[in-house]
Structures are given as structure tokens and as C-alpha cells.
């Protein structure tokens, strides 16, 4: 941890942002991401099994059939038993990988329960606007705000470079959220690694993702589509349901006073 | 202010896919058909309005409203 890193720790600790030289995934905030991490570990089990086994065969072959040790080449062309084995086993292993993989894939698509709220995330060049319109009683009034990335040259001490935004999306934790992702100009995307979500934002199309953030916190993401020079960051702040009510009525509405 | 009631358009079995564009469009049409059939003051249409406002981007609704005023709305009303 560098000197500024220490400040980082004290001013605000972005527990759910990527850190330098990070190898694994960010901590899961949704059951979906937990599933992805578990699947990754499951597959890694097979991966290491295969790696060890194949390396062993390779090293043994190089060792035992070295020209100095074994100057006369073997004349065996094929062996039925080993050919059956090395066909059947490699076809069973992908099955063991595919079953949990498809189970996860389809469960992620499925909307199991009715969502409790809808947030619209609309990509623009280069910011994002969010609409909370569950409470609207007319077409005009809507809780809409823009979320701009804090420019590279003026993040405050402790803020992550090109990851922080001026207005965060506030969502209630432990609630089924429907996020409608779309774009107003070029294709963008809405991706937050710790929520396990990466969804294309296509103009003229509404893509739905359903997530349920399990713990309160601040989650960082970025546009994952090559949409221009400034990919807009995404910051999701999950708060308790209780706090959510006051945040929506106090914080978000004044900011959208002119909109 | 404490806890607020969270309520939104329910998941619709007609639109089980990730793509919800039709969901929004259908709810918008349903509302205007309902109003056409039951009159402006009918309270049972209000839920469709809530649904489409939850699902459709404001920009889309504005454009459709404009198109309806000009009589060039592309959907069956
Ligand atoms: Cu973008």
C-alpha cells in the first residue's frame, strides 16, 4: 500500500473497487456473482486436474523415450484400450463443466420474483442518465439525473481515478431490482463486476437485468463497449431500504430540480 | 422520511426475455387503448400508465406522445 493508499483507506475505503494487481474477481455483492465465482472455482478444479495429468504424461514421455535412453524406436502404432479411454474421458469432463455452467447461465436470465423497483440506465456519450419513474403520476415528472465521470485531473483525495462519478445510483439493498439498460446514441454497456452484471446498452432496445444486491456498499463499474473517448463510469451505491427512502426524497430530487 | 413502498411493473410472462422493448411498447398501447375504451377518467387504466412509465425511457414516451398528437403513431391504438 502506497502513501496515498493509506489516505485512501482513511478517507473512503472503496472495498468493492478493483485494486492494483488484483488477480481474482471482486467480492460478490449478488447471488449471481457468487454463482460466477463458484463456477470459476469448480472449473478450476478440472483445469488443474487436467494440467497435472497432461504434464505428467508429457514429462514421462520425454524422460523415458529420450533418444539416449531408448535408442531403438518403439514400433507400436495404436492400442485400442488407450484410444477408447482417451476419447471417453475428455468427453465426460466437459460435461461436468457444462452442467453447472448452463445451470448458472439460465438461472441468471430467469426473473424468479416480481421486481420491487425499476431503474432505467441510459447510456450517452459520455455520461449516463438514470430514471426512477415508479412513482410518476404523469409523463413529464420523473426522477431523472445524469451521472458524469469525475475527470482525470480532479478527483478528490481517496477517489479512484476515472471510476468515480458525481451522482451515484442509489439502490436499496436486499431488494429485487429491475434495471432497464438502453442507450441514446451509440452502443454502450452497463457493467458492475461485483454484481455479476454486464449488459449491452443498445439504442432502440431495452435490455432487462434483474439483480438483488445483498449487502450495503459502493460498487464500481465501467462502460464495456468501445463507445468513444470517455467511457462513463458506473457507481452503484446500495443502502438499506430505510435509508433508501430518505435518499430518494432528499438527495435525488433536489439534484434534478432543473431537469 | 423512513421506508417507502417499492412497487413497479410486474414481470410479464409474455416477455420472458432480456429484451423488454416490446414490454414497454405494449404497456403504452394498452394504456391508450384502455383510455379509448373507458374514457379519460377511468381509474383502471392508471396501472397501465404506471407500468409503461416504469419501463419506457422518458424520451421514448415523449416521442410517442408527439406522434399520437400528429396522428403518425406506428402502433395499433
Ligand atoms: Cu460507453
mmCIF file of C-alpha atoms and ligand atoms in Angstrom:
data_model
loop_
_atom_site.group_PDB
_atom_site.id
_atom_site.type_symbol
_atom_site.label_atom_id
_atom_site.label_comp_id
_atom_site.label_asym_id
_atom_site.label_seq_id
_atom_site.Cartn_x
_atom_site.Cartn_y
_atom_site.Cartn_z
ATOM 1 C CA UNK A 1 0.000 0.000 0.000
ATOM 2 C CA UNK A 2 1.438 3.328 -1.046
ATOM 3 C CA UNK A 3 1.339 6.525 0.975
ATOM 4 C CA UNK A 4 -1.719 7.779 -0.858
ATOM 5 C CA UNK A 5 -3.127 4.340 -0.397
ATOM 6 C CA UNK A 6 -3.119 4.879 3.334
ATOM 7 C CA UNK A 7 -5.105 8.063 2.885
ATOM 8 C CA UNK A 8 -7.338 6.106 0.653
ATOM 9 C CA UNK A 9 -8.047 3.783 3.485
ATOM 10 C CA UNK A 10 -8.991 6.514 5.869
ATOM 11 C CA UNK A 11 -10.955 8.893 3.708
ATOM 12 C CA UNK A 12 -13.223 6.418 1.992
ATOM 13 C CA UNK A 13 -12.463 2.787 1.527
ATOM 14 C CA UNK A 14 -13.696 1.567 -1.834
ATOM 15 C CA UNK A 15 -13.934 -2.047 -0.745
ATOM 16 C CA UNK A 16 -15.620 -3.016 -3.939
ATOM 17 C CA UNK A 17 -13.352 -1.400 -6.478
ATOM 18 C CA UNK A 18 -10.632 -3.275 -8.311
ATOM 19 C CA UNK A 19 -7.225 -2.979 -6.698
ATOM 20 C CA UNK A 20 -3.791 -2.896 -8.359
ATOM 21 C CA UNK A 21 -2.518 -6.313 -9.425
ATOM 22 C CA UNK A 22 -5.716 -7.973 -8.451
ATOM 23 C CA UNK A 23 -5.956 -11.482 -9.902
ATOM 24 C CA UNK A 24 -9.305 -12.805 -8.751
ATOM 25 C CA UNK A 25 -12.784 -11.404 -9.041
ATOM 26 C CA UNK A 26 -14.085 -8.628 -6.888
ATOM 27 C CA UNK A 27 -16.131 -9.708 -3.887
ATOM 28 C CA UNK A 28 -19.601 -10.781 -4.805
ATOM 29 C CA UNK A 29 -22.467 -8.468 -3.980
ATOM 30 C CA UNK A 30 -25.227 -10.503 -5.594
ATOM 31 C CA UNK A 31 -26.066 -14.222 -5.619
ATOM 32 C CA UNK A 32 -25.367 -14.089 -9.353
ATOM 33 C CA UNK A 33 -21.759 -13.053 -8.843
ATOM 34 C CA UNK A 34 -21.377 -15.626 -6.087
ATOM 35 C CA UNK A 35 -22.526 -18.220 -8.605
ATOM 36 C CA UNK A 36 -19.998 -16.998 -11.145
ATOM 37 C CA UNK A 37 -17.167 -17.180 -8.628
ATOM 38 C CA UNK A 38 -18.229 -20.663 -7.528
ATOM 39 C CA UNK A 39 -18.388 -21.826 -11.121
ATOM 40 C CA UNK A 40 -14.935 -20.412 -11.729
ATOM 41 C CA UNK A 41 -13.601 -22.429 -8.794
ATOM 42 C CA UNK A 42 -15.422 -25.567 -9.960
ATOM 43 C CA UNK A 43 -13.894 -25.280 -13.405
ATOM 44 C CA UNK A 44 -10.502 -24.584 -11.926
ATOM 45 C CA UNK A 45 -10.653 -27.932 -10.160
ATOM 46 C CA UNK A 46 -10.918 -29.717 -13.512
ATOM 47 C CA UNK A 47 -8.401 -27.383 -15.064
ATOM 48 C CA UNK A 48 -5.748 -28.248 -12.502
ATOM 49 C CA UNK A 49 -6.594 -31.949 -12.683
ATOM 50 C CA UNK A 50 -6.063 -31.926 -16.447
ATOM 51 C CA UNK A 51 -2.951 -29.785 -16.192
ATOM 52 C CA UNK A 52 -1.299 -32.143 -13.728
ATOM 53 C CA UNK A 53 -2.276 -35.252 -15.654
ATOM 54 C CA UNK A 54 -1.174 -33.972 -19.062
ATOM 55 C CA UNK A 55 2.090 -32.588 -17.684
ATOM 56 C CA UNK A 56 2.824 -35.930 -16.084
ATOM 57 C CA UNK A 57 2.322 -37.800 -19.363
ATOM 58 C CA UNK A 58 4.399 -35.274 -21.231
ATOM 59 C CA UNK A 59 7.310 -35.323 -18.796
ATOM 60 C CA UNK A 60 7.248 -39.117 -18.540
ATOM 61 C CA UNK A 61 7.277 -39.461 -22.323
ATOM 62 C CA UNK A 62 10.192 -37.075 -22.658
ATOM 63 C CA UNK A 63 12.053 -38.863 -19.881
ATOM 64 C CA UNK A 64 11.528 -42.485 -20.837
ATOM 65 C CA UNK A 65 11.711 -42.155 -24.584
ATOM 66 C CA UNK A 66 14.738 -39.934 -24.747
ATOM 67 C CA UNK A 67 16.997 -40.949 -27.628
ATOM 68 C CA UNK A 68 19.934 -41.634 -25.319
ATOM 69 C CA UNK A 69 17.895 -43.873 -23.049
ATOM 70 C CA UNK A 70 15.853 -45.528 -25.747
ATOM 71 C CA UNK A 71 17.848 -45.554 -28.983
ATOM 72 C CA UNK A 72 15.590 -48.022 -30.804
ATOM 73 C CA UNK A 73 12.188 -46.534 -31.573
ATOM 74 C CA UNK A 74 9.065 -48.430 -30.499
ATOM 75 C CA UNK A 75 7.037 -49.930 -33.337
ATOM 76 C CA UNK A 76 3.612 -49.639 -31.643
ATOM 77 C CA UNK A 77 1.161 -47.800 -33.916
ATOM 78 C CA UNK A 78 -2.017 -47.997 -31.899
ATOM 79 C CA UNK A 79 -3.621 -49.509 -28.824
ATOM 80 C CA UNK A 80 -7.418 -49.933 -28.681
ATOM 81 C CA UNK A 81 -7.791 -49.634 -24.922
ATOM 82 C CA UNK A 82 -5.918 -46.381 -24.579
ATOM 83 C CA UNK A 83 -7.702 -44.890 -27.555
ATOM 84 C CA UNK A 84 -11.099 -45.658 -26.090
ATOM 85 C CA UNK A 85 -10.055 -44.214 -22.742
ATOM 86 C CA UNK A 86 -8.607 -41.022 -24.153
ATOM 87 C CA UNK A 87 -11.745 -40.447 -26.171
ATOM 88 C CA UNK A 88 -14.274 -41.130 -23.459
ATOM 89 C CA UNK A 89 -12.647 -39.287 -20.577
ATOM 90 C CA UNK A 90 -12.121 -35.985 -22.365
ATOM 91 C CA UNK A 91 -15.763 -36.058 -23.449
ATOM 92 C CA UNK A 92 -17.024 -36.669 -19.918
ATOM 93 C CA UNK A 93 -15.029 -33.855 -18.374
ATOM 94 C CA UNK A 94 -16.623 -31.078 -20.495
ATOM 95 C CA UNK A 95 -19.976 -32.464 -19.433
ATOM 96 C CA UNK A 96 -19.090 -31.938 -15.789
ATOM 97 C CA UNK A 97 -18.104 -28.400 -16.676
ATOM 98 C CA UNK A 98 -21.136 -27.760 -18.874
ATOM 99 C CA UNK A 99 -23.830 -28.828 -16.419
ATOM 100 C CA UNK A 100 -23.132 -26.215 -13.690
ATOM 101 C CA UNK A 101 -22.275 -23.675 -16.359
ATOM 102 C CA UNK A 102 -25.630 -23.946 -18.150
ATOM 103 C CA UNK A 103 -27.494 -24.120 -14.863
ATOM 104 C CA UNK A 104 -25.947 -20.813 -13.879
ATOM 105 C CA UNK A 105 -26.418 -19.257 -17.300
ATOM 106 C CA UNK A 106 -30.135 -19.965 -17.419
ATOM 107 C CA UNK A 107 -30.759 -19.082 -13.795
ATOM 108 C CA UNK A 108 -29.191 -15.686 -14.412
ATOM 109 C CA UNK A 109 -31.653 -14.960 -17.217
ATOM 110 C CA UNK A 110 -34.654 -16.009 -15.252
ATOM 111 C CA UNK A 111 -36.724 -13.444 -13.430
ATOM 112 C CA UNK A 112 -37.892 -15.532 -10.499
ATOM 113 C CA UNK A 113 -39.821 -12.997 -8.488
ATOM 114 C CA UNK A 114 -41.534 -9.783 -9.460
ATOM 115 C CA UNK A 115 -39.062 -6.932 -9.200
ATOM 116 C CA UNK A 116 -39.704 -4.361 -6.487
ATOM 117 C CA UNK A 117 -38.427 -1.428 -8.450
ATOM 118 C CA UNK A 118 -37.224 -0.432 -11.894
ATOM 119 C CA UNK A 119 -34.272 1.748 -12.710
ATOM 120 C CA UNK A 120 -33.547 2.832 -16.238
ATOM 121 C CA UNK A 121 -29.885 3.250 -17.086
ATOM 122 C CA UNK A 122 -29.469 5.137 -20.336
ATOM 123 C CA UNK A 123 -26.035 5.415 -21.884
ATOM 124 C CA UNK A 124 -24.916 8.619 -23.546
ATOM 125 C CA UNK A 125 -21.660 9.887 -24.992
ATOM 126 C CA UNK A 126 -20.236 10.195 -22.313
ATOM 127 C CA UNK A 127 -22.342 10.060 -19.307
ATOM 128 C CA UNK A 128 -25.188 8.010 -18.082
ATOM 129 C CA UNK A 129 -28.655 9.121 -17.150
ATOM 130 C CA UNK A 130 -30.823 7.253 -14.711
ATOM 131 C CA UNK A 131 -34.572 7.362 -14.442
ATOM 132 C CA UNK A 132 -36.569 6.312 -11.437
ATOM 133 C CA UNK A 133 -40.134 6.529 -12.616
ATOM 134 C CA UNK A 134 -42.069 4.073 -10.493
ATOM 135 C CA UNK A 135 -43.780 6.931 -8.668
ATOM 136 C CA UNK A 136 -44.654 9.111 -11.611
ATOM 137 C CA UNK A 137 -48.179 10.234 -11.975
ATOM 138 C CA UNK A 138 -47.648 11.992 -15.291
ATOM 139 C CA UNK A 139 -45.380 11.573 -18.301
ATOM 140 C CA UNK A 140 -43.473 14.778 -17.565
ATOM 141 C CA UNK A 141 -42.344 14.358 -13.974
ATOM 142 C CA UNK A 142 -39.646 11.811 -13.469
ATOM 143 C CA UNK A 143 -36.783 11.322 -11.120
ATOM 144 C CA UNK A 144 -34.020 11.708 -13.664
ATOM 145 C CA UNK A 145 -30.412 12.580 -13.127
ATOM 146 C CA UNK A 146 -27.153 12.471 -15.039
ATOM 147 C CA UNK A 147 -24.093 10.694 -13.755
ATOM 148 C CA UNK A 148 -20.794 12.023 -15.056
ATOM 149 C CA UNK A 149 -17.363 10.506 -14.508
ATOM 150 C CA UNK A 150 -15.160 12.748 -12.361
ATOM 151 C CA UNK A 151 -12.473 13.975 -14.810
ATOM 152 C CA UNK A 152 -8.979 12.579 -14.573
ATOM 153 C CA UNK A 153 -7.486 15.821 -13.260
ATOM 154 C CA UNK A 154 -9.768 16.493 -10.326
ATOM 155 C CA UNK A 155 -10.617 13.501 -8.238
ATOM 156 C CA UNK A 156 -10.596 14.236 -4.539
ATOM 157 C CA UNK A 157 -8.066 12.556 -2.320
ATOM 158 C CA UNK A 158 -9.054 8.950 -1.928
ATOM 159 C CA UNK A 159 -11.206 8.740 -5.010
ATOM 160 C CA UNK A 160 -10.381 6.222 -7.681
ATOM 161 C CA UNK A 161 -9.157 7.648 -10.971
ATOM 162 C CA UNK A 162 -11.774 7.568 -13.729
ATOM 163 C CA UNK A 163 -14.032 5.415 -11.621
ATOM 164 C CA UNK A 164 -15.868 7.924 -9.502
ATOM 165 C CA UNK A 165 -18.985 9.754 -10.639
ATOM 166 C CA UNK A 166 -20.724 12.899 -9.446
ATOM 167 C CA UNK A 167 -24.131 11.307 -8.904
ATOM 168 C CA UNK A 168 -24.246 7.696 -7.825
ATOM 169 C CA UNK A 169 -27.143 5.371 -8.496
ATOM 170 C CA UNK A 170 -28.722 4.723 -5.153
ATOM 171 C CA UNK A 171 -30.472 1.388 -4.810
ATOM 172 C CA UNK A 172 -31.969 -0.413 -1.832
ATOM 173 C CA UNK A 173 -30.085 -3.496 -0.680
ATOM 174 C CA UNK A 174 -31.713 -6.938 -0.434
ATOM 175 C CA UNK A 175 -34.354 -5.896 -2.935
ATOM 176 C CA UNK A 176 -35.122 -7.316 -6.351
ATOM 177 C CA UNK A 177 -34.192 -4.661 -8.833
ATOM 178 C CA UNK A 178 -35.041 -4.485 -12.474
ATOM 179 C CA UNK A 179 -32.528 -2.484 -14.420
ATOM 180 C CA UNK A 180 -33.545 -1.477 -17.901
ATOM 181 C CA UNK A 181 -30.437 -0.781 -19.922
ATOM 182 C CA UNK A 182 -30.545 1.198 -23.117
ATOM 183 C CA UNK A 183 -28.630 3.856 -24.990
ATOM 184 C CA UNK A 184 -29.494 7.153 -26.583
ATOM 185 C CA UNK A 185 -26.697 7.284 -29.140
ATOM 186 C CA UNK A 186 -24.075 4.594 -29.798
ATOM 187 C CA UNK A 187 -23.905 1.145 -28.188
ATOM 188 C CA UNK A 188 -22.763 1.390 -24.592
ATOM 189 C CA UNK A 189 -22.942 -1.096 -21.789
ATOM 190 C CA UNK A 190 -23.754 -1.280 -18.123
ATOM 191 C CA UNK A 191 -21.312 -3.425 -16.196
ATOM 192 C CA UNK A 192 -20.628 -3.731 -12.484
ATOM 193 C CA UNK A 193 -18.237 -6.610 -11.742
ATOM 194 C CA UNK A 194 -19.222 -7.238 -8.138
ATOM 195 C CA UNK A 195 -22.850 -7.541 -9.114
ATOM 196 C CA UNK A 196 -22.016 -10.020 -11.861
ATOM 197 C CA UNK A 197 -23.720 -7.877 -14.471
ATOM 198 C CA UNK A 198 -22.536 -6.845 -17.888
ATOM 199 C CA UNK A 199 -25.331 -5.783 -20.151
ATOM 200 C CA UNK A 200 -25.183 -4.176 -23.582
ATOM 201 C CA UNK A 201 -26.922 -0.842 -23.965
ATOM 202 C CA UNK A 202 -28.291 -0.796 -27.473
ATOM 203 C CA UNK A 203 -30.128 2.225 -28.876
ATOM 204 C CA UNK A 204 -33.781 1.437 -29.551
ATOM 205 C CA UNK A 205 -33.777 -1.658 -27.411
ATOM 206 C CA UNK A 206 -34.432 -2.181 -23.731
ATOM 207 C CA UNK A 207 -32.385 -4.876 -22.077
ATOM 208 C CA UNK A 208 -33.507 -6.043 -18.702
ATOM 209 C CA UNK A 209 -31.319 -7.358 -15.948
ATOM 210 C CA UNK A 210 -32.530 -8.333 -12.551
ATOM 211 C CA UNK A 211 -30.223 -8.157 -9.582
ATOM 212 C CA UNK A 212 -30.528 -8.181 -5.860
ATOM 213 C CA UNK A 213 -27.655 -6.549 -4.031
ATOM 214 C CA UNK A 214 -27.099 -8.474 -0.824
ATOM 215 C CA UNK A 215 -25.068 -6.020 1.174
ATOM 216 C CA UNK A 216 -24.785 -2.297 1.511
ATOM 217 C CA UNK A 217 -21.784 -0.731 -0.134
ATOM 218 C CA UNK A 218 -20.435 1.162 -3.109
ATOM 219 C CA UNK A 219 -19.819 -0.805 -6.284
ATOM 220 C CA UNK A 220 -17.829 0.386 -9.240
ATOM 221 C CA UNK A 221 -18.132 -0.417 -12.893
ATOM 222 C CA UNK A 222 -17.376 0.986 -16.303
ATOM 223 C CA UNK A 223 -18.838 1.048 -19.761
ATOM 224 C CA UNK A 224 -17.649 -2.105 -21.511
ATOM 225 C CA UNK A 225 -18.316 -1.092 -25.065
ATOM 226 C CA UNK A 226 -15.945 0.871 -27.265
ATOM 227 C CA UNK A 227 -18.180 3.904 -27.394
ATOM 228 C CA UNK A 228 -15.750 6.795 -27.781
ATOM 229 C CA UNK A 229 -13.042 8.584 -25.867
ATOM 230 C CA UNK A 230 -14.619 8.783 -22.419
ATOM 231 C CA UNK A 231 -16.219 5.644 -21.171
ATOM 232 C CA UNK A 232 -18.633 6.677 -18.479
ATOM 233 C CA UNK A 233 -18.162 5.080 -15.109
ATOM 234 C CA UNK A 234 -20.932 3.427 -13.195
ATOM 235 C CA UNK A 235 -21.152 3.698 -9.453
ATOM 236 C CA UNK A 236 -23.896 1.848 -7.663
ATOM 237 C CA UNK A 237 -24.448 2.643 -4.047
ATOM 238 C CA UNK A 238 -26.528 0.117 -2.184
ATOM 239 C CA UNK A 239 -28.130 1.384 1.001
ATOM 240 C CA UNK A 240 -30.592 -0.172 3.390
ATOM 241 C CA UNK A 241 -34.233 0.108 2.438
ATOM 242 C CA UNK A 242 -34.806 2.523 5.243
ATOM 243 C CA UNK A 243 -32.067 4.861 4.074
ATOM 244 C CA UNK A 244 -33.195 4.459 0.508
ATOM 245 C CA UNK A 245 -36.462 6.224 1.207
ATOM 246 C CA UNK A 246 -34.760 9.278 2.608
ATOM 247 C CA UNK A 247 -32.074 9.279 -0.075
ATOM 248 C CA UNK A 248 -34.633 9.244 -2.833
ATOM 249 C CA UNK A 249 -36.685 12.008 -1.331
ATOM 250 C CA UNK A 250 -33.830 14.194 -0.025
ATOM 251 C CA UNK A 251 -30.818 13.721 -2.210
ATOM 252 C CA UNK A 252 -32.022 12.842 -5.639
ATOM 253 C CA UNK A 253 -34.947 15.179 -6.042
ATOM 254 C CA UNK A 254 -33.099 18.486 -5.369
ATOM 255 C CA UNK A 255 -30.400 17.493 -7.847
ATOM 256 C CA UNK A 256 -32.979 17.029 -10.549
ATOM 257 C CA UNK A 257 -34.719 20.286 -9.749
ATOM 258 C CA UNK A 258 -33.950 21.762 -13.152
ATOM 259 C CA UNK A 259 -34.491 18.567 -15.135
ATOM 260 C CA UNK B 1 -38.609 10.074 5.848
ATOM 261 C CA UNK B 2 -38.472 6.354 6.519
ATOM 262 C CA UNK B 3 -39.181 3.357 4.394
ATOM 263 C CA UNK B 4 -41.090 3.963 1.208
ATOM 264 C CA UNK B 5 -43.226 1.476 -0.603
ATOM 265 C CA UNK B 6 -41.477 -0.107 -3.548
ATOM 266 C CA UNK B 7 -43.728 -1.062 -6.399
ATOM 267 C CA UNK B 8 -43.143 -1.445 -10.101
ATOM 268 C CA UNK B 9 -44.397 -3.136 -13.250
ATOM 269 C CA UNK B 10 -44.531 -6.884 -12.606
ATOM 270 C CA UNK B 11 -42.649 -9.427 -14.666
ATOM 271 C CA UNK B 12 -44.830 -10.307 -17.650
ATOM 272 C CA UNK B 13 -44.939 -13.875 -18.970
ATOM 273 C CA UNK B 14 -45.450 -12.519 -22.483
ATOM 274 C CA UNK B 15 -41.974 -11.006 -22.329
ATOM 275 C CA UNK B 16 -39.712 -13.523 -20.663
ATOM 276 C CA UNK B 17 -36.548 -12.492 -22.493
ATOM 277 C CA UNK B 18 -33.851 -9.970 -21.710
ATOM 278 C CA UNK B 19 -35.235 -7.768 -24.460
ATOM 279 C CA UNK B 20 -38.059 -5.768 -22.911
ATOM 280 C CA UNK B 21 -38.612 -3.246 -25.709
ATOM 281 C CA UNK B 22 -41.957 -4.814 -26.618
ATOM 282 C CA UNK B 23 -42.988 -4.943 -22.990
ATOM 283 C CA UNK B 24 -42.710 -1.181 -22.740
ATOM 284 C CA UNK B 25 -44.395 -0.600 -26.101
ATOM 285 C CA UNK B 26 -47.236 -2.991 -25.316
ATOM 286 C CA UNK B 27 -47.925 -1.356 -21.979
ATOM 287 C CA UNK B 28 -48.026 2.038 -23.650
ATOM 288 C CA UNK B 29 -50.547 0.793 -26.216
ATOM 289 C CA UNK B 30 -52.575 -0.980 -23.549
ATOM 290 C CA UNK B 31 -52.910 2.246 -21.638
ATOM 291 C CA UNK B 32 -54.114 4.243 -24.617
ATOM 292 C CA UNK B 33 -56.492 1.509 -25.708
ATOM 293 C CA UNK B 34 -57.866 1.388 -22.200
ATOM 294 C CA UNK B 35 -58.384 5.137 -22.180
ATOM 295 C CA UNK B 36 -60.014 4.966 -25.613
ATOM 296 C CA UNK B 37 -62.382 2.278 -24.416
ATOM 297 C CA UNK B 38 -63.204 3.506 -20.927
ATOM 298 C CA UNK B 39 -62.727 7.223 -21.129
ATOM 299 C CA UNK B 40 -60.187 9.604 -19.697
ATOM 300 C CA UNK B 41 -61.273 9.337 -16.108
ATOM 301 C CA UNK B 42 -61.245 5.544 -15.813
ATOM 302 C CA UNK B 43 -59.166 4.539 -12.813
ATOM 303 C CA UNK B 44 -58.438 1.019 -14.040
ATOM 304 C CA UNK B 45 -56.218 2.429 -16.811
ATOM 305 C CA UNK B 46 -53.937 4.111 -14.332
ATOM 306 C CA UNK B 47 -51.994 0.893 -13.648
ATOM 307 C CA UNK B 48 -51.014 0.581 -17.317
ATOM 308 C CA UNK B 49 -49.705 4.121 -17.202
ATOM 309 C CA UNK B 50 -47.625 3.239 -14.159
ATOM 310 C CA UNK B 51 -46.284 0.185 -15.939
ATOM 311 C CA UNK B 52 -45.200 1.945 -19.092
ATOM 312 C CA UNK B 53 -43.691 4.838 -17.162
ATOM 313 C CA UNK B 54 -41.653 2.336 -15.164
ATOM 314 C CA UNK B 55 -40.456 0.522 -18.258
ATOM 315 C CA UNK B 56 -40.104 3.086 -21.030
ATOM 316 C CA UNK B 57 -37.397 5.727 -21.170
ATOM 317 C CA UNK B 58 -38.874 9.205 -20.885
ATOM 318 C CA UNK B 59 -37.536 10.098 -24.285
ATOM 319 C CA UNK B 60 -39.488 7.287 -25.916
ATOM 320 C CA UNK B 61 -42.723 8.279 -24.223
ATOM 321 C CA UNK B 62 -42.269 11.895 -25.291
ATOM 322 C CA UNK B 63 -41.715 10.849 -28.866
ATOM 323 C CA UNK B 64 -44.754 8.565 -28.900
ATOM 324 C CA UNK B 65 -46.937 11.228 -27.338
ATOM 325 C CA UNK B 66 -45.860 13.610 -30.056
ATOM 326 C CA UNK B 67 -46.541 11.036 -32.733
ATOM 327 C CA UNK B 68 -50.010 10.398 -31.369
ATOM 328 C CA UNK B 69 -50.778 14.087 -31.422
ATOM 329 C CA UNK B 70 -49.721 14.259 -35.051
ATOM 330 C CA UNK B 71 -51.556 11.059 -35.891
ATOM 331 C CA UNK B 72 -48.450 9.233 -37.013
ATOM 332 C CA UNK B 73 -48.101 6.776 -34.143
ATOM 333 C CA UNK B 74 -46.918 3.458 -35.630
ATOM 334 C CA UNK B 75 -48.730 1.144 -33.217
ATOM 335 C CA UNK B 76 -52.318 -0.136 -33.188
ATOM 336 C CA UNK B 77 -54.288 2.157 -30.904
HETATM 337 CU CU1 LIG C 1 -19.956 3.890 -23.227
#
